[in-house]
mmCIF file of C-alpha atoms and ligand atoms in Angstrom:
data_model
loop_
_atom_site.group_PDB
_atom_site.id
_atom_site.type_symbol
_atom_site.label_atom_id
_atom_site.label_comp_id
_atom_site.label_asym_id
_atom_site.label_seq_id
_atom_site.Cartn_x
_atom_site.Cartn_y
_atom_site.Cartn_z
ATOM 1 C CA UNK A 1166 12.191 31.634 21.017
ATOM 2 C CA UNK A 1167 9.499 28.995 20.950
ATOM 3 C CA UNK A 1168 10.274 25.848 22.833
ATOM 4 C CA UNK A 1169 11.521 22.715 22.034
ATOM 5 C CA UNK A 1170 9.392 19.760 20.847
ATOM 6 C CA UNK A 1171 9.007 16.937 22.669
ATOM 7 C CA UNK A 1172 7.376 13.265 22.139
ATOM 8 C CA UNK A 1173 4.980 14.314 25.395
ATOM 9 C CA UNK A 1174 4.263 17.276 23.550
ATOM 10 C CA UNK A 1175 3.559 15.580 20.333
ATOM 11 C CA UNK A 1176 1.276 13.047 22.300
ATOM 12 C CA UNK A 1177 -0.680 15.514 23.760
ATOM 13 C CA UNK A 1178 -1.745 16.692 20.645
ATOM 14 C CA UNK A 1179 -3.442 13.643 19.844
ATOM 15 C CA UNK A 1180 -4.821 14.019 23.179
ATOM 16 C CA UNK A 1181 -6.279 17.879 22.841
ATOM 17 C CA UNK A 1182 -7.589 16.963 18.942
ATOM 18 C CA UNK A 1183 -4.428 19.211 17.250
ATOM 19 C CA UNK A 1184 -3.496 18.190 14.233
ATOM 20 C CA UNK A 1185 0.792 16.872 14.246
ATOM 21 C CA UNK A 1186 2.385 18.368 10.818
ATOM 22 C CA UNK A 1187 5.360 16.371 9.861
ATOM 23 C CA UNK A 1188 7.926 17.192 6.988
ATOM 24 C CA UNK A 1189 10.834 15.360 5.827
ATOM 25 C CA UNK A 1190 14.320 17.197 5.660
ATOM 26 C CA UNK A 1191 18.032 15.651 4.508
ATOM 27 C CA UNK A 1192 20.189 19.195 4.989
ATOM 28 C CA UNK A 1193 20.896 21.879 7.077
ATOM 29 C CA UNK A 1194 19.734 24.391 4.637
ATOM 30 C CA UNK A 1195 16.113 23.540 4.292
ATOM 31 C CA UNK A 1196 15.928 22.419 8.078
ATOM 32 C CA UNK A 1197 16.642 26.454 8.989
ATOM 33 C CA UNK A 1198 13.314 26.727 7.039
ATOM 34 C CA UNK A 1199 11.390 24.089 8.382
ATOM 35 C CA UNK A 1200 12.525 25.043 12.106
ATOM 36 C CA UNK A 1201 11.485 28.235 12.078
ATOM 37 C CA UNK A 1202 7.723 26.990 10.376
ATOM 38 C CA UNK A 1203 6.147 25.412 13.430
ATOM 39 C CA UNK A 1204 6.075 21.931 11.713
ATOM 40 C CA UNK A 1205 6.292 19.508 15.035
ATOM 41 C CA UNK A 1206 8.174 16.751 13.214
ATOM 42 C CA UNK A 1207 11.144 16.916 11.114
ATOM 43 C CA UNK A 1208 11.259 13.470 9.647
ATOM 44 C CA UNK A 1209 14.963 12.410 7.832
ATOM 45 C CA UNK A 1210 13.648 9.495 5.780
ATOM 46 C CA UNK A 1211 15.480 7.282 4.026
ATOM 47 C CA UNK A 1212 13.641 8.366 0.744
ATOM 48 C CA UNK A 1213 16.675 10.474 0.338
ATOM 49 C CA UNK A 1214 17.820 7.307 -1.589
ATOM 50 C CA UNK A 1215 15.543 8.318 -4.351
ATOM 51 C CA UNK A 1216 15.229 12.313 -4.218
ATOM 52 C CA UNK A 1217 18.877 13.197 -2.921
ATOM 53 C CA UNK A 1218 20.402 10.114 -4.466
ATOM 54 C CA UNK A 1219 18.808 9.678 -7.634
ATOM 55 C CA UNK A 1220 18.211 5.592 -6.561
ATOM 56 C CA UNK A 1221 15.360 4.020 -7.953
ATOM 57 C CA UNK A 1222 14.066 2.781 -4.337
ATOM 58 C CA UNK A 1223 15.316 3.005 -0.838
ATOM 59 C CA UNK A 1224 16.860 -0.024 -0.360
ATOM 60 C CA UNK A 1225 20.170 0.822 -0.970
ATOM 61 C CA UNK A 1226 20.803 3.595 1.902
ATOM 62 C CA UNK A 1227 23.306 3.150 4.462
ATOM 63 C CA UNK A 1228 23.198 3.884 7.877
ATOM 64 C CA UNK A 1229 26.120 5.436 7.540
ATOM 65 C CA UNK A 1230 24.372 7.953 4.860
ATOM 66 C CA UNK A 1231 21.205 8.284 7.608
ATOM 67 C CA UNK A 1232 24.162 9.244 10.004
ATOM 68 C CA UNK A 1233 25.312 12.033 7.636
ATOM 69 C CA UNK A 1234 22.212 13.204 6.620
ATOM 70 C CA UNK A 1235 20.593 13.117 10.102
ATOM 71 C CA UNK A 1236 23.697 15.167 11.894
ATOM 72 C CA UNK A 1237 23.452 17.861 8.723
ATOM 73 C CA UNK A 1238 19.745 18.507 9.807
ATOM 74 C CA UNK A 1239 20.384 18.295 13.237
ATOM 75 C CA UNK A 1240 22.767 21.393 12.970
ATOM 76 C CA UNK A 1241 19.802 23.536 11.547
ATOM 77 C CA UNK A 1242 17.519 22.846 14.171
ATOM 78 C CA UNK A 1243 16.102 24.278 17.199
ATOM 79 C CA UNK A 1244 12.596 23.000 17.645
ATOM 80 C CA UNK A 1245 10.936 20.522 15.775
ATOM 81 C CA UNK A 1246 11.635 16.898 17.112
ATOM 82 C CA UNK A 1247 13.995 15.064 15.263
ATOM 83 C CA UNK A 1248 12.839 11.186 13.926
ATOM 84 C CA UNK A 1249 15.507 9.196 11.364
ATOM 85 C CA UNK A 1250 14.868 6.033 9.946
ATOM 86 C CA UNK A 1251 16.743 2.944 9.656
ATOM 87 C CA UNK A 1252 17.457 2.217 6.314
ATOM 88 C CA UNK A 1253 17.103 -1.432 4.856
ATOM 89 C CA UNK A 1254 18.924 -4.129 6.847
ATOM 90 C CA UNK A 1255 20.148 -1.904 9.633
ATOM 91 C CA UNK A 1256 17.788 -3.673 12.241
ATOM 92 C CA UNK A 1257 16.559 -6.799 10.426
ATOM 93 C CA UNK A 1258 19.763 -8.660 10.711
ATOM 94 C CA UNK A 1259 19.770 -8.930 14.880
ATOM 95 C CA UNK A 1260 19.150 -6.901 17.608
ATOM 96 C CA UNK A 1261 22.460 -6.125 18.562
ATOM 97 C CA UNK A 1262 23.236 -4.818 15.003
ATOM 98 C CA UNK A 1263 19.691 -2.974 15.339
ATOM 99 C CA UNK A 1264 20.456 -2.016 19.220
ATOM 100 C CA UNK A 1265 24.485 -0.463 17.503
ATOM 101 C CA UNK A 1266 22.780 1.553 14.490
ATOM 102 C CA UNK A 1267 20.251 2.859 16.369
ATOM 103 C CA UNK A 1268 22.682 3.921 19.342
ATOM 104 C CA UNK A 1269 24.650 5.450 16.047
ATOM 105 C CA UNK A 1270 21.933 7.441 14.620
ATOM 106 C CA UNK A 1271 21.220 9.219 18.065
ATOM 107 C CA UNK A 1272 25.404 9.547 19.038
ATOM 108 C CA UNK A 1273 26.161 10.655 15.755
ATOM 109 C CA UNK A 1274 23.620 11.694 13.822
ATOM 110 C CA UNK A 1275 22.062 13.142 16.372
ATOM 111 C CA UNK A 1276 18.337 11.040 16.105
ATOM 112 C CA UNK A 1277 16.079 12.388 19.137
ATOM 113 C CA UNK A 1278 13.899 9.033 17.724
ATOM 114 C CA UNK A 1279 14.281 6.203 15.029
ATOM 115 C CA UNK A 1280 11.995 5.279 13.063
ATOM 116 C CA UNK A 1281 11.243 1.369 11.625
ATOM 117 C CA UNK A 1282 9.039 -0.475 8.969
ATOM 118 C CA UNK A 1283 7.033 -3.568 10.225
ATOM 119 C CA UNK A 1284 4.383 -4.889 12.541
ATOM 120 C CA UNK A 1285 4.149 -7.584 14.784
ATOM 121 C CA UNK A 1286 7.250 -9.160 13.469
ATOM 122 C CA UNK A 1287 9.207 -6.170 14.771
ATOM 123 C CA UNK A 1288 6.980 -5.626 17.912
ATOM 124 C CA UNK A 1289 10.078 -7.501 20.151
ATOM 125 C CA UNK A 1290 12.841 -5.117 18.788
ATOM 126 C CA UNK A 1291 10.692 -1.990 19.850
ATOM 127 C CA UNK A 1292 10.105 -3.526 22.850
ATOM 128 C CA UNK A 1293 13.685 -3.960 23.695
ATOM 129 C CA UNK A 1294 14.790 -0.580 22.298
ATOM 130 C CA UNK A 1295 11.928 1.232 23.968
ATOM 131 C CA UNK A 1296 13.107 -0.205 27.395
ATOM 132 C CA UNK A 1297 17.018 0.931 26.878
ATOM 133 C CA UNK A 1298 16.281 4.605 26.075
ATOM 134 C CA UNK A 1299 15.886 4.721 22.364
ATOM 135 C CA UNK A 1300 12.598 5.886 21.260
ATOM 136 C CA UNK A 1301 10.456 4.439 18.023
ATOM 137 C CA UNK A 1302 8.310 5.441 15.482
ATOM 138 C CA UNK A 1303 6.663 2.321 13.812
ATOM 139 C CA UNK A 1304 5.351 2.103 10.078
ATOM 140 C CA UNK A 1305 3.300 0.291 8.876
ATOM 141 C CA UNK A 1306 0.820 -0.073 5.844
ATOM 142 C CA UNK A 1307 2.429 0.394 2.629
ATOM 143 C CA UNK A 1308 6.543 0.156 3.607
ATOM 144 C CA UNK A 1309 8.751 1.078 1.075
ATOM 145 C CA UNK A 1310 11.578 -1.553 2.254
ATOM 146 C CA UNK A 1311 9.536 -4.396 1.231
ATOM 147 C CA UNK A 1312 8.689 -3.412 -2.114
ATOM 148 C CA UNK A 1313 9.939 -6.694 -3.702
ATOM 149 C CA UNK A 1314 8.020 -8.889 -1.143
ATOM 150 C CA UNK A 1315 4.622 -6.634 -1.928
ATOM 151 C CA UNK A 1316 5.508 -6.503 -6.049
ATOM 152 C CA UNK A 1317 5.945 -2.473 -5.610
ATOM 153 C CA UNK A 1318 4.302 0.484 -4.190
ATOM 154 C CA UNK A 1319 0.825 -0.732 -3.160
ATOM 155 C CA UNK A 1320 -1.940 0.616 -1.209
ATOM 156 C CA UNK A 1321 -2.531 -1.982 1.794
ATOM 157 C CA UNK A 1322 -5.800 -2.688 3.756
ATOM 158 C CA UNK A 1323 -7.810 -3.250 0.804
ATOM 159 C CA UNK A 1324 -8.821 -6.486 1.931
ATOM 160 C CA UNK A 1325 -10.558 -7.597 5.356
ATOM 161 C CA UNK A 1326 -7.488 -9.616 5.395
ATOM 162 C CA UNK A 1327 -4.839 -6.864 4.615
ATOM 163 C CA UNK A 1328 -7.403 -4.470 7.443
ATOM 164 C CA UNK A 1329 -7.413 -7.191 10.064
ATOM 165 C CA UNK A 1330 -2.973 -7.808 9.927
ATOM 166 C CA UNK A 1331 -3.167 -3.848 9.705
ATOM 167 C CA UNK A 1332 -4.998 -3.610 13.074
ATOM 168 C CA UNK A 1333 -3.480 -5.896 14.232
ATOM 169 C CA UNK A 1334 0.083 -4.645 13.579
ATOM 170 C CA UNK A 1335 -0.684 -1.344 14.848
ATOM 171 C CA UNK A 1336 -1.383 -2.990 18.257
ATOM 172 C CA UNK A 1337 1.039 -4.921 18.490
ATOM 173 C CA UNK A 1338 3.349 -1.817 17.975
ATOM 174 C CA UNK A 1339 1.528 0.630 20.255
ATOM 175 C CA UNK A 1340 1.983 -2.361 23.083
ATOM 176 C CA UNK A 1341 5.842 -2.884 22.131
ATOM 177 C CA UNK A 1342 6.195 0.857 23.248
ATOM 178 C CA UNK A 1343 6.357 2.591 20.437
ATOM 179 C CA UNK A 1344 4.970 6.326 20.807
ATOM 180 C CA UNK A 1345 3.737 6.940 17.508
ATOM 181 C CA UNK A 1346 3.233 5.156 13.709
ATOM 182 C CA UNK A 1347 3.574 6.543 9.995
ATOM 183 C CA UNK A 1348 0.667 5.070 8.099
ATOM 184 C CA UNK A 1349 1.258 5.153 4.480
ATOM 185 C CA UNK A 1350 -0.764 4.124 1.867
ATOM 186 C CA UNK A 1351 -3.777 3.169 3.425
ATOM 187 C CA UNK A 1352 -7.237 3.471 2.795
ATOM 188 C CA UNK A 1353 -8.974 6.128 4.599
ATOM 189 C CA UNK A 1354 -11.718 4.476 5.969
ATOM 190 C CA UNK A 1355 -8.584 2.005 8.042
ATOM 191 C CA UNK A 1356 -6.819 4.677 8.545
ATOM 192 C CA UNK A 1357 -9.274 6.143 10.357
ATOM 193 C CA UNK A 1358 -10.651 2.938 12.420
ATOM 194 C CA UNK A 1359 -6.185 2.648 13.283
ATOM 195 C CA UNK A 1360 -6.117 6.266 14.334
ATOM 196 C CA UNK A 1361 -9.495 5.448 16.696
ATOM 197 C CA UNK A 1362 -8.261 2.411 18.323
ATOM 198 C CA UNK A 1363 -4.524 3.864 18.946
ATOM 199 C CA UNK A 1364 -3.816 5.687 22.038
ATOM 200 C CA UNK A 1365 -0.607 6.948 20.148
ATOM 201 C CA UNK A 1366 -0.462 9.370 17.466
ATOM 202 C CA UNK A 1367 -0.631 8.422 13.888
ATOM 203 C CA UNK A 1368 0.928 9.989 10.846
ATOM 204 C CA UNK A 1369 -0.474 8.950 7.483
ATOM 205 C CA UNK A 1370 0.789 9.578 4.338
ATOM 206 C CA UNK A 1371 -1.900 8.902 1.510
ATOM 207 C CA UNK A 1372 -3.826 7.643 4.334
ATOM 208 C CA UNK A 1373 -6.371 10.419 4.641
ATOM 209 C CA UNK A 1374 -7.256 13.315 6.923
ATOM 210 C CA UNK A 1375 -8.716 11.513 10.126
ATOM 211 C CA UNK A 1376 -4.897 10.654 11.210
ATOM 212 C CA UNK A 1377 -3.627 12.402 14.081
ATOM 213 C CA UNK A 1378 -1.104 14.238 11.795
ATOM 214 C CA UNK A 1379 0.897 14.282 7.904
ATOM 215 C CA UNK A 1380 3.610 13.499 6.518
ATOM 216 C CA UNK A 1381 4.814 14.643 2.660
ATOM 217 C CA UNK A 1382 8.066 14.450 1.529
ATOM 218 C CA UNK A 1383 9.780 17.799 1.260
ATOM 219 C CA UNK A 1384 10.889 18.282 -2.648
ATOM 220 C CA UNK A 1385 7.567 16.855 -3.411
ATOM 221 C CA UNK A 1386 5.699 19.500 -1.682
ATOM 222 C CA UNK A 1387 7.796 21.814 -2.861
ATOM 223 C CA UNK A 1388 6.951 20.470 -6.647
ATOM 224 C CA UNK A 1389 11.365 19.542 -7.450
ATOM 225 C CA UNK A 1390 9.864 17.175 -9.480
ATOM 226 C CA UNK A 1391 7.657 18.171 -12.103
ATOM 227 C CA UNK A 1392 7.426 13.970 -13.522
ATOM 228 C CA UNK A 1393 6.372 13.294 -9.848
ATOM 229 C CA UNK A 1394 2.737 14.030 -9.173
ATOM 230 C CA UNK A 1395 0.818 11.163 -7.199
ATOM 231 C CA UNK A 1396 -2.514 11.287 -5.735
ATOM 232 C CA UNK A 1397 -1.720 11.848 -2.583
ATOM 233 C CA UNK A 1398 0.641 14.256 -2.567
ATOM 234 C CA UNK A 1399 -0.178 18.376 -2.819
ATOM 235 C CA UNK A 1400 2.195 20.723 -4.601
ATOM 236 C CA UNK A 1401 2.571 23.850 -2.106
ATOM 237 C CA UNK A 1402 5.123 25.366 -4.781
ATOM 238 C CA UNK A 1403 6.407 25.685 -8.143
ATOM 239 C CA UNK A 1404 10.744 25.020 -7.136
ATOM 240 C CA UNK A 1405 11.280 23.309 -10.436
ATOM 241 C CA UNK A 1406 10.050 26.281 -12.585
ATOM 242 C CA UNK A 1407 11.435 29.120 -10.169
ATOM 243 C CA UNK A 1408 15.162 27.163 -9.535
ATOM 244 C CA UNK A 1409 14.977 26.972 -13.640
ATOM 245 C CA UNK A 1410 14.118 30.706 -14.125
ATOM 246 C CA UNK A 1411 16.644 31.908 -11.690
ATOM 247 C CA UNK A 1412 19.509 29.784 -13.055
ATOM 248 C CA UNK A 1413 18.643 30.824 -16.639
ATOM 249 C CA UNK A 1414 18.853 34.398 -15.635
ATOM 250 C CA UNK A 1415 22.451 33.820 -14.026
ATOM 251 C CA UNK A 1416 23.747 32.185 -17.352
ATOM 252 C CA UNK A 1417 22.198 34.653 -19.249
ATOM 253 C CA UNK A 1418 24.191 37.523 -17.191
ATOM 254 C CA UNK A 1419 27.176 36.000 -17.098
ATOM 255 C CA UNK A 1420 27.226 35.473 -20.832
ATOM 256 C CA UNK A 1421 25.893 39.010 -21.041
ATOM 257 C CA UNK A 1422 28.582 39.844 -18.447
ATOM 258 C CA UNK A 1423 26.269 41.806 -16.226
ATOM 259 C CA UNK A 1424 27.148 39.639 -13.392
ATOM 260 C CA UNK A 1425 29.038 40.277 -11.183
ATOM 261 C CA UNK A 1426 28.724 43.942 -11.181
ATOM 262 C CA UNK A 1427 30.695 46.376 -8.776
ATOM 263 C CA UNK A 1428 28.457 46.278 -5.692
ATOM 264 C CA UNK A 1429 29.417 42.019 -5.836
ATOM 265 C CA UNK A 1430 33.117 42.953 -6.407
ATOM 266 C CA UNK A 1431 35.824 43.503 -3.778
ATOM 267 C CA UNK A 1432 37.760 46.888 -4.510
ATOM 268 C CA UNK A 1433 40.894 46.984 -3.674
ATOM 269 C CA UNK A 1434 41.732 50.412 -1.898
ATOM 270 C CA UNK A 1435 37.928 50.175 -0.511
ATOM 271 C CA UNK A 1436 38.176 47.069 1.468
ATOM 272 C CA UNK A 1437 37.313 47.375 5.377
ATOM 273 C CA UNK A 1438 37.343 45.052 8.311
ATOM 274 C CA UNK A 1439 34.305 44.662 8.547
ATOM 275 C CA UNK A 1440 34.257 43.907 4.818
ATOM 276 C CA UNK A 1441 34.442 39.641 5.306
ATOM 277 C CA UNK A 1442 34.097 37.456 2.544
ATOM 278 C CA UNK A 1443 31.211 35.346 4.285
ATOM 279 C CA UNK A 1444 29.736 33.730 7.457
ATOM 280 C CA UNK A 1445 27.693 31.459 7.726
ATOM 281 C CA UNK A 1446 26.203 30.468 11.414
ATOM 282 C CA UNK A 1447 24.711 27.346 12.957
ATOM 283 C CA UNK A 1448 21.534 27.589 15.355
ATOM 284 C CA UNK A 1449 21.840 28.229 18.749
ATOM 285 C CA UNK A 1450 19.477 24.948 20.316
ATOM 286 C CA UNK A 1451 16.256 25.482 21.754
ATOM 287 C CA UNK A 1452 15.125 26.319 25.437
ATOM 288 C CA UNK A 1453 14.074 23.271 27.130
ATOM 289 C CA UNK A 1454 16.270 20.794 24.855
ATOM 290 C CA UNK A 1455 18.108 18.338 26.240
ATOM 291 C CA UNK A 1456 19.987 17.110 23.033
HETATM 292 O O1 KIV B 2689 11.383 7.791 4.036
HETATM 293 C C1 KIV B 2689 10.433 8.573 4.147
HETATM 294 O O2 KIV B 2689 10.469 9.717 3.687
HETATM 295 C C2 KIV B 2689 9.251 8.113 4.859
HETATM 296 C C3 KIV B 2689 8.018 8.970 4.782
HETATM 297 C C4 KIV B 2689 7.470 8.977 3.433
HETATM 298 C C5 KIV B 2689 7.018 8.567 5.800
HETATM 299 O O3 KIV B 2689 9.282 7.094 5.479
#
């Protein structure tokens, strides 16, 4: 059984030049299949507002829907480290709600790290939670919370301005205590002079390949969405087309009543013990876990 990983571990990699693969996940299902992978970082984001919850943004997840979604990974995993974000107003409002939610998303959903948008304005709150046990990602660059402040999803760092608050931020975060950063949407060439200056990992998203490792969000990878195809993001599959050809085969038997056929039916004089209905099985946790 390979071992469990750990934010050492992760940093290290930075260290030894090994490229950190990082994946979102929202169920237990898919986090079976990421676990056994080798992807390091199992990220639940709160983009699950838009591809589990059909919202047009993020802001409108809970924490109580991070909690959910966070403990249903959690059960499918052995290895890969688990990071969950704070959604929208879950740590902006003070930092004993923020200091609460997080302690929530670890208790109960089972967080091994949170993760938060910002820069320097946030650098105290890391700081603090950093110091009492709780362990942050930062991210920074394009943040998906403050898409009404920005006017939408917008590559930042364009400007010397936009590069200098960038560098900035990613300082000030790395000195707060934070032990890692998502950099998303960023142009390559800052992404690159971040990743240089930072003693901590950083994992870009549309950010280009000199970060220390990538995030992509899962269904998009996977292509769920055939309407969704940005830039930065490369299809690994076809799901849309092969979930659509499987499901048209299954109405097409059961109209054609070749489904279910004897070997799916239970006979009655032919029934054993061993013969259960189903069983379905949780994963045992990893050696050298704590959680
Ligand atoms: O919510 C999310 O999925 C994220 C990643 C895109 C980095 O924050």
């Amino acid at each position: 059984m390979k071992s469990k990983i750990t934010i050492p571990k992760i940093q290290k990699m930075k260290a030894g030049g090994e490229k950190i693969a990082t994946i979102t996940c929202y169920d237990f299902s898919f986090a079976k299949i990421v676990d056994q992978s080798g992807i390091e970082i199992i990220l639940v984001g709160d983009s699950l507002g838009m591809v589990i919850q059909g919202e047009p943004n993020t802001l409108p997840v809970t924490i109580d829907q991070m909690i959910y979604h966070s403990a249903c990974v959690a059960r499918g995993l052995t290895v890969p480290h688990l990071v969950t974000d704070m959604p929208f107003m879950s740590y902006q409002t003070s930092l004993k709600d923020a200091l609460q939610n997080a302690g929530r998303l670890m208790k109960k959903g089972r967080a091994e790290s949170i993760k938060i948008e910002g820069g320097v304005e946030v650098a105290e709150l890391i700081y603090r939670m950093n110091r009492l046990g709780i362990p942050v990602m930062g991210h920074i660059g394009l943040q998906p919370q403050s898409i009404h402040k920005y006017g939408g999803y917008k590559i930042r760092g364009k400007t010397f301005e936009e590069e200098k608050t960038l560098l900035e931020d990613a300082r000030a975060i790395e000195e707060a205590g934070a032990w890692g950063v998502v950099l998303e949407g960023v142009p390559r060439e800052v992404a690159e002079k971040i990743t240089k200056r930072l003693k901590i990992p950083t994992i870009g998203i549309g950010s280009g390949p000199e970060c220390d490792g990538q995030v992509l969000v899962l269904y998009d990878l996977l292509g769920l969405d055939p309407e969704f195809q940005p830039r930065f993001v490369k299809r690994y599959a076809n799901l849309f087309e092969t979930v659509s050809q499987a499901l048209n085969q299954y109405k097409k038997e059961v109209k054609e009543k070749s489904f279910p056929a004897n070997e799916h039916s239970f006979r009655k004089n032919l029934i054993d013990a061993k013969d259960k209905f189903h069983t379905r099985n949780a994963l045992p946790r990893a050696k050298g876990a704590n959680g």
